[in-house]
JSON list of C-alpha atoms in Angstrom, two decimals:
[
{"chain": "A", "resi": 1, "resn": "MET", "atom": "CA", "xyz": [-56.07, 38.23, -7.71]},
{"chain": "A", "resi": 2, "resn": "LEU", "atom": "CA", "xyz": [-54.86, 37.48, -11.62]},
{"chain": "A", "resi": 3, "resn": "ILE", "atom": "CA", "xyz": [-52.67, 40.34, -11.17]},
{"chain": "A", "resi": 4, "resn": "ALA", "atom": "CA", "xyz": [-51.71, 39.31, -8.09]},
{"chain": "A", "resi": 5, "resn": "LEU", "atom": "CA", "xyz": [-51.04, 35.94, -9.22]},
{"chain": "A", "resi": 6, "resn": "VAL", "atom": "CA", "xyz": [-48.83, 37.19, -12.43]},
{"chain": "A", "resi": 7, "resn": "VAL", "atom": "CA", "xyz": [-46.99, 39.52, -10.04]},
{"chain": "A", "resi": 8, "resn": "LEU", "atom": "CA", "xyz": [-46.47, 36.89, -8.09]},
{"chain": "A", "resi": 9, "resn": "ALA", "atom": "CA", "xyz": [-45.08, 34.34, -10.39]},
{"chain": "A", "resi": 10, "resn": "VAL", "atom": "CA", "xyz": [-42.88, 37.67, -11.95]},
{"chain": "A", "resi": 11, "resn": "VAL", "atom": "CA", "xyz": [-41.39, 38.02, -8.36]},
{"chain": "A", "resi": 12, "resn": "LEU", "atom": "CA", "xyz": [-41.02, 34.37, -7.74]},
{"chain": "A", "resi": 13, "resn": "VAL", "atom": "CA", "xyz": [-39.19, 33.58, -11.90]},
{"chain": "A", "resi": 14, "resn": "ALA", "atom": "CA", "xyz": [-37.07, 36.75, -10.85]},
{"chain": "A", "resi": 15, "resn": "ALA", "atom": "CA", "xyz": [-35.74, 35.11, -7.36]},
{"chain": "A", "resi": 16, "resn": "ILE", "atom": "CA", "xyz": [-35.12, 32.32, -9.13]},
{"chain": "A", "resi": 17, "resn": "VAL", "atom": "CA", "xyz": [-33.11, 34.20, -11.99]},
{"chain": "A", "resi": 18, "resn": "VAL", "atom": "CA", "xyz": [-31.25, 35.92, -8.89]},
{"chain": "A", "resi": 19, "resn": "VAL", "atom": "CA", "xyz": [-30.42, 32.88, -7.23]},
{"chain": "A", "resi": 20, "resn": "SER", "atom": "CA", "xyz": [-29.28, 31.66, -9.73]},
{"chain": "A", "resi": 21, "resn": "ARG", "atom": "CA", "xyz": [-27.22, 33.93, -10.81]},
{"chain": "A", "resi": 22, "resn": "GLN", "atom": "CA", "xyz": [-25.73, 34.33, -7.45]},
{"chain": "A", "resi": 23, "resn": "ARG", "atom": "CA", "xyz": [-24.90, 30.52, -7.33]},
{"chain": "A", "resi": 24, "resn": "SER", "atom": "CA", "xyz": [-23.25, 30.84, -10.95]},
{"chain": "A", "resi": 25, "resn": "ALA", "atom": "CA", "xyz": [-20.86, 33.52, -9.40]},
{"chain": "A", "resi": 26, "resn": "LYS", "atom": "CA", "xyz": [-20.20, 31.77, -6.19]},
{"chain": "A", "resi": 27, "resn": "ARG", "atom": "CA", "xyz": [-19.49, 29.00, -8.71]},
{"chain": "A", "resi": 28, "resn": "LYS", "atom": "CA", "xyz": [-17.65, 31.04, -10.70]},
{"chain": "A", "resi": 29, "resn": "GLU", "atom": "CA", "xyz": [-15.69, 32.52, -7.66]},
{"chain": "A", "resi": 30, "resn": "GLY", "atom": "CA", "xyz": [-14.86, 28.52, -5.87]},
{"chain": "A", "resi": 31, "resn": "LEU", "atom": "CA", "xyz": [-13.31, 27.65, -9.33]},
{"chain": "A", "resi": 32, "resn": "ARG", "atom": "CA", "xyz": [-11.44, 30.66, -9.77]},
{"chain": "A", "resi": 33, "resn": "ILE", "atom": "CA", "xyz": [-9.65, 30.04, -5.83]},
{"chain": "A", "resi": 34, "resn": "GLU", "atom": "CA", "xyz": [-9.28, 25.81, -7.08]},
{"chain": "A", "resi": 35, "resn": "ALA", "atom": "CA", "xyz": [-7.11, 26.87, -10.48]},
{"chain": "A", "resi": 36, "resn": "ARG", "atom": "CA", "xyz": [-5.10, 29.70, -8.60]},
{"chain": "A", "resi": 37, "resn": "GLU", "atom": "CA", "xyz": [-4.39, 26.77, -5.97]},
{"chain": "A", "resi": 38, "resn": "HIS", "atom": "CA", "xyz": [-3.76, 24.47, -9.07]},
{"chain": "A", "resi": 39, "resn": "ARG", "atom": "CA", "xyz": [-1.54, 27.12, -10.56]},
{"chain": "A", "resi": 40, "resn": "GLU", "atom": "CA", "xyz": [0.48, 27.96, -7.56]},
{"chain": "A", "resi": 41, "resn": "GLU", "atom": "CA", "xyz": [1.33, 24.09, -7.01]},
{"chain": "A", "resi": 42, "resn": "ALA", "atom": "CA", "xyz": [2.43, 24.44, -10.33]},
{"chain": "A", "resi": 43, "resn": "GLU", "atom": "CA", "xyz": [5.00, 26.47, -9.99]},
{"chain": "A", "resi": 44, "resn": "ILE", "atom": "CA", "xyz": [6.58, 24.89, -6.97]},
{"chain": "A", "resi": 45, "resn": "GLN", "atom": "CA", "xyz": [6.18, 21.74, -8.73]},
{"chain": "A", "resi": 46, "resn": "THR", "atom": "CA", "xyz": [8.16, 22.79, -11.42]},
{"chain": "A", "resi": 47, "resn": "SER", "atom": "CA", "xyz": [11.04, 25.14, -8.91]},
{"chain": "A", "resi": 48, "resn": "ARG", "atom": "CA", "xyz": [11.55, 21.69, -7.82]},
{"chain": "A", "resi": 49, "resn": "ALA", "atom": "CA", "xyz": [12.02, 20.10, -11.02]},
{"chain": "A", "resi": 50, "resn": "ASP", "atom": "CA", "xyz": [14.16, 23.31, -12.18]},
{"chain": "A", "resi": 51, "resn": "ALA", "atom": "CA", "xyz": [16.18, 22.47, -8.83]},
{"chain": "A", "resi": 52, "resn": "GLN", "atom": "CA", "xyz": [16.06, 18.81, -9.46]},
{"chain": "A", "resi": 53, "resn": "GLU", "atom": "CA", "xyz": [17.42, 18.81, -12.71]},
{"chain": "A", "resi": 54, "resn": "ALA", "atom": "CA", "xyz": [19.95, 21.73, -12.12]},
{"chain": "A", "resi": 55, "resn": "GLU", "atom": "CA", "xyz": [21.49, 19.01, -9.90]},
{"chain": "A", "resi": 56, "resn": "ALA", "atom": "CA", "xyz": [21.62, 16.47, -11.78]},
{"chain": "A", "resi": 57, "resn": "GLN", "atom": "CA", "xyz": [23.47, 18.05, -14.74]},
{"chain": "A", "resi": 58, "resn": "GLU", "atom": "CA", "xyz": [25.70, 19.17, -12.07]},
{"chain": "A", "resi": 59, "resn": "ARG", "atom": "CA", "xyz": [26.74, 15.77, -10.92]},
{"chain": "A", "resi": 60, "resn": "ALA", "atom": "CA", "xyz": [26.84, 14.95, -14.68]},
{"chain": "A", "resi": 61, "resn": "ALA", "atom": "CA", "xyz": [29.50, 17.74, -15.27]},
{"chain": "A", "resi": 62, "resn": "ARG", "atom": "CA", "xyz": [31.96, 16.39, -12.11]},
{"chain": "A", "resi": 63, "resn": "ALA", "atom": "CA", "xyz": [31.89, 12.94, -13.42]},
{"chain": "A", "resi": 64, "resn": "ARG", "atom": "CA", "xyz": [32.74, 14.02, -17.02]},
{"chain": "A", "resi": 65, "resn": "ARG", "atom": "CA", "xyz": [35.43, 16.51, -14.85]},
{"chain": "A", "resi": 66, "resn": "GLU", "atom": "CA", "xyz": [36.42, 12.85, -13.25]},
{"chain": "A", "resi": 67, "resn": "GLN", "atom": "CA", "xyz": [36.61, 10.74, -16.08]},
{"chain": "A", "resi": 68, "resn": "ALA", "atom": "CA", "xyz": [38.20, 12.85, -18.36]},
{"chain": "A", "resi": 69, "resn": "GLN", "atom": "CA", "xyz": [40.90, 13.03, -14.58]},
{"chain": "A", "resi": 70, "resn": "ALA", "atom": "CA", "xyz": [40.93, 9.58, -15.05]},
{"chain": "A", "resi": 71, "resn": "GLU", "atom": "CA", "xyz": [41.79, 9.56, -18.71]},
{"chain": "A", "resi": 72, "resn": "GLU", "atom": "CA", "xyz": [44.63, 11.96, -18.27]},
{"chain": "A", "resi": 73, "resn": "GLN", "atom": "CA", "xyz": [46.01, 10.04, -15.35]},
{"chain": "A", "resi": 74, "resn": "ALA", "atom": "CA", "xyz": [45.84, 6.71, -17.14]},
{"chain": "A", "resi": 75, "resn": "THR", "atom": "CA", "xyz": [47.60, 8.09, -20.13]},
{"chain": "A", "resi": 76, "resn": "LEU", "atom": "CA", "xyz": [49.97, 9.69, -18.04]},
{"chain": "A", "resi": 77, "resn": "ALA", "atom": "CA", "xyz": [50.78, 6.25, -16.46]},
{"chain": "A", "resi": 78, "resn": "ARG", "atom": "CA", "xyz": [50.80, 4.45, -19.82]},
{"chain": "A", "resi": 79, "resn": "GLN", "atom": "CA", "xyz": [53.95, 7.22, -20.87]},
{"chain": "A", "resi": 80, "resn": "GLU", "atom": "CA", "xyz": [55.14, 6.52, -17.72]},
{"chain": "A", "resi": 81, "resn": "ARG", "atom": "CA", "xyz": [55.17, 3.21, -18.47]},
{"chain": "A", "resi": 82, "resn": "ARG", "atom": "CA", "xyz": [56.33, 3.19, -21.66]},
{"chain": "A", "resi": 83, "resn": "ALA", "atom": "CA", "xyz": [59.80, 5.62, -20.83]},
{"chain": "A", "resi": 84, "resn": "ALA", "atom": "CA", "xyz": [61.12, 2.70, -18.23]},
{"chain": "A", "resi": 85, "resn": "GLN", "atom": "CA", "xyz": [60.24, -0.35, -20.22]},
{"chain": "A", "resi": 86, "resn": "GLU", "atom": "CA", "xyz": [62.62, 2.00, -23.15]},
{"chain": "A", "resi": 87, "resn": "ARG", "atom": "CA", "xyz": [64.92, 2.90, -19.94]},
{"chain": "A", "resi": 88, "resn": "HIS", "atom": "CA", "xyz": [65.01, -0.63, -19.14]},
{"chain": "A", "resi": 89, "resn": "GLU", "atom": "CA", "xyz": [65.88, -1.77, -22.35]},
{"chain": "A", "resi": 90, "resn": "HIS", "atom": "CA", "xyz": [68.56, 0.50, -22.93]},
{"chain": "A", "resi": 91, "resn": "ALA", "atom": "CA", "xyz": [70.06, -1.03, -20.05]},
{"chain": "A", "resi": 92, "resn": "ASP", "atom": "CA", "xyz": [69.78, -4.57, -21.06]},
{"chain": "A", "resi": 93, "resn": "ARG", "atom": "CA", "xyz": [71.51, -3.44, -24.18]},
{"chain": "A", "resi": 94, "resn": "ILE", "atom": "CA", "xyz": [74.28, -1.43, -22.74]},
{"chain": "A", "resi": 95, "resn": "ASP", "atom": "CA", "xyz": [74.96, -4.05, -19.72]},
{"chain": "A", "resi": 96, "resn": "PRO", "atom": "CA", "xyz": [77.54, -6.59, -20.80]},
{"chain": "A", "resi": 97, "resn": "ASP", "atom": "CA", "xyz": [76.08, -8.83, -18.27]},
{"chain": "A", "resi": 98, "resn": "ALA", "atom": "CA", "xyz": [72.76, -8.75, -19.23]},
{"chain": "A", "resi": 99, "resn": "ASP", "atom": "CA", "xyz": [71.56, -11.95, -20.22]},
{"chain": "A", "resi": 100, "resn": "ASP", "atom": "CA", "xyz": [69.10, -11.81, -22.88]},
{"chain": "A", "resi": 101, "resn": "ASP", "atom": "CA", "xyz": [66.58, -14.48, -20.40]},
{"chain": "A", "resi": 102, "resn": "SER", "atom": "CA", "xyz": [66.49, -11.11, -17.79]},
{"chain": "A", "resi": 103, "resn": "ALA", "atom": "CA", "xyz": [65.13, -8.85, -20.22]},
{"chain": "A", "resi": 104, "resn": "GLU", "atom": "CA", "xyz": [62.08, -11.03, -21.93]},
{"chain": "A", "resi": 105, "resn": "HIS", "atom": "CA", "xyz": [61.21, -11.99, -18.20]},
{"chain": "A", "resi": 106, "resn": "ARG", "atom": "CA", "xyz": [61.18, -8.04, -17.72]},
{"chain": "A", "resi": 107, "resn": "ASN", "atom": "CA", "xyz": [59.44, -7.72, -21.22]},
{"chain": "A", "resi": 108, "resn": "GLY", "atom": "CA", "xyz": [56.75, -10.39, -20.16]},
{"chain": "A", "resi": 109, "resn": "ASP", "atom": "CA", "xyz": [55.62, -8.78, -17.26]},
{"chain": "A", "resi": 110, "resn": "SER", "atom": "CA", "xyz": [55.54, -5.07, -18.51]},
{"chain": "A", "resi": 111, "resn": "GLU", "atom": "CA", "xyz": [52.76, -5.96, -20.78]},
{"chain": "A", "resi": 112, "resn": "ARG", "atom": "CA", "xyz": [51.18, -8.10, -18.27]},
{"chain": "A", "resi": 113, "resn": "ILE", "atom": "CA", "xyz": [51.46, -4.92, -15.88]},
{"chain": "A", "resi": 114, "resn": "GLY", "atom": "CA", "xyz": [50.24, -2.71, -18.75]},
{"chain": "A", "resi": 115, "resn": "SER", "atom": "CA", "xyz": [47.54, -4.25, -19.53]},
{"chain": "A", "resi": 116, "resn": "ASP", "atom": "CA", "xyz": [46.25, -5.05, -15.86]},
{"chain": "A", "resi": 117, "resn": "VAL", "atom": "CA", "xyz": [46.60, -1.18, -15.80]},
{"chain": "A", "resi": 118, "resn": "SER", "atom": "CA", "xyz": [44.04, -0.76, -19.22]},
{"chain": "A", "resi": 119, "resn": "ASP", "atom": "CA", "xyz": [42.03, -3.15, -17.49]},
{"chain": "A", "resi": 120, "resn": "ARG", "atom": "CA", "xyz": [41.50, -0.95, -14.21]},
{"chain": "A", "resi": 121, "resn": "SER", "atom": "CA", "xyz": [40.57, 1.99, -16.34]},
{"chain": "A", "resi": 122, "resn": "VAL", "atom": "CA", "xyz": [38.33, 0.52, -18.75]},
{"chain": "A", "resi": 123, "resn": "ALA", "atom": "CA", "xyz": [36.74, -0.80, -15.46]},
{"chain": "A", "resi": 124, "resn": "GLY", "atom": "CA", "xyz": [36.64, 2.10, -13.65]},
{"chain": "A", "resi": 125, "resn": "ARG", "atom": "CA", "xyz": [33.85, 3.06, -16.86]},
{"chain": "A", "resi": 126, "resn": "GLY", "atom": "CA", "xyz": [32.15, 0.08, -15.71]},
{"chain": "A", "resi": 127, "resn": "GLU", "atom": "CA", "xyz": [32.86, -1.28, -19.55]},
{"chain": "A", "resi": 128, "resn": "ASP", "atom": "CA", "xyz": [35.25, -4.17, -18.50]},
{"chain": "A", "resi": 129, "resn": "ARG", "atom": "CA", "xyz": [36.54, -6.03, -15.67]},
{"chain": "A", "resi": 130, "resn": "PRO", "atom": "CA", "xyz": [40.21, -6.63, -14.54]},
{"chain": "A", "resi": 131, "resn": "ARG", "atom": "CA", "xyz": [41.85, -9.48, -15.50]},
{"chain": "A", "resi": 132, "resn": "GLY", "atom": "CA", "xyz": [43.10, -11.14, -12.05]}
]
């Protein structure tokens, strides 16, 4: 009878060990599956973030190009205005009928207009507002 109890105890301990190992293996497999799912979700999230970053960089590059074009256009406008002013001044100098008041009046207008345009180009960058 003692031998039967010892055998029963050994079988019981062996069964407990087997069941414990099976549970441990099942738990580990569940954790592996969960880890794999997390990795897959992380890859999807990384891909989404990469796409958003690429889009943001593209938009920033487009904005820089547009800003450069706007600045170039403003520079050309200032040059054109200067050339027009020089022509007015030359015409006033050679015109025998031109009086000094009309030249002074035109100079005042062109300076005001020039400042309005430069204010607008600055306002386009969000730095200042045009003076009215």
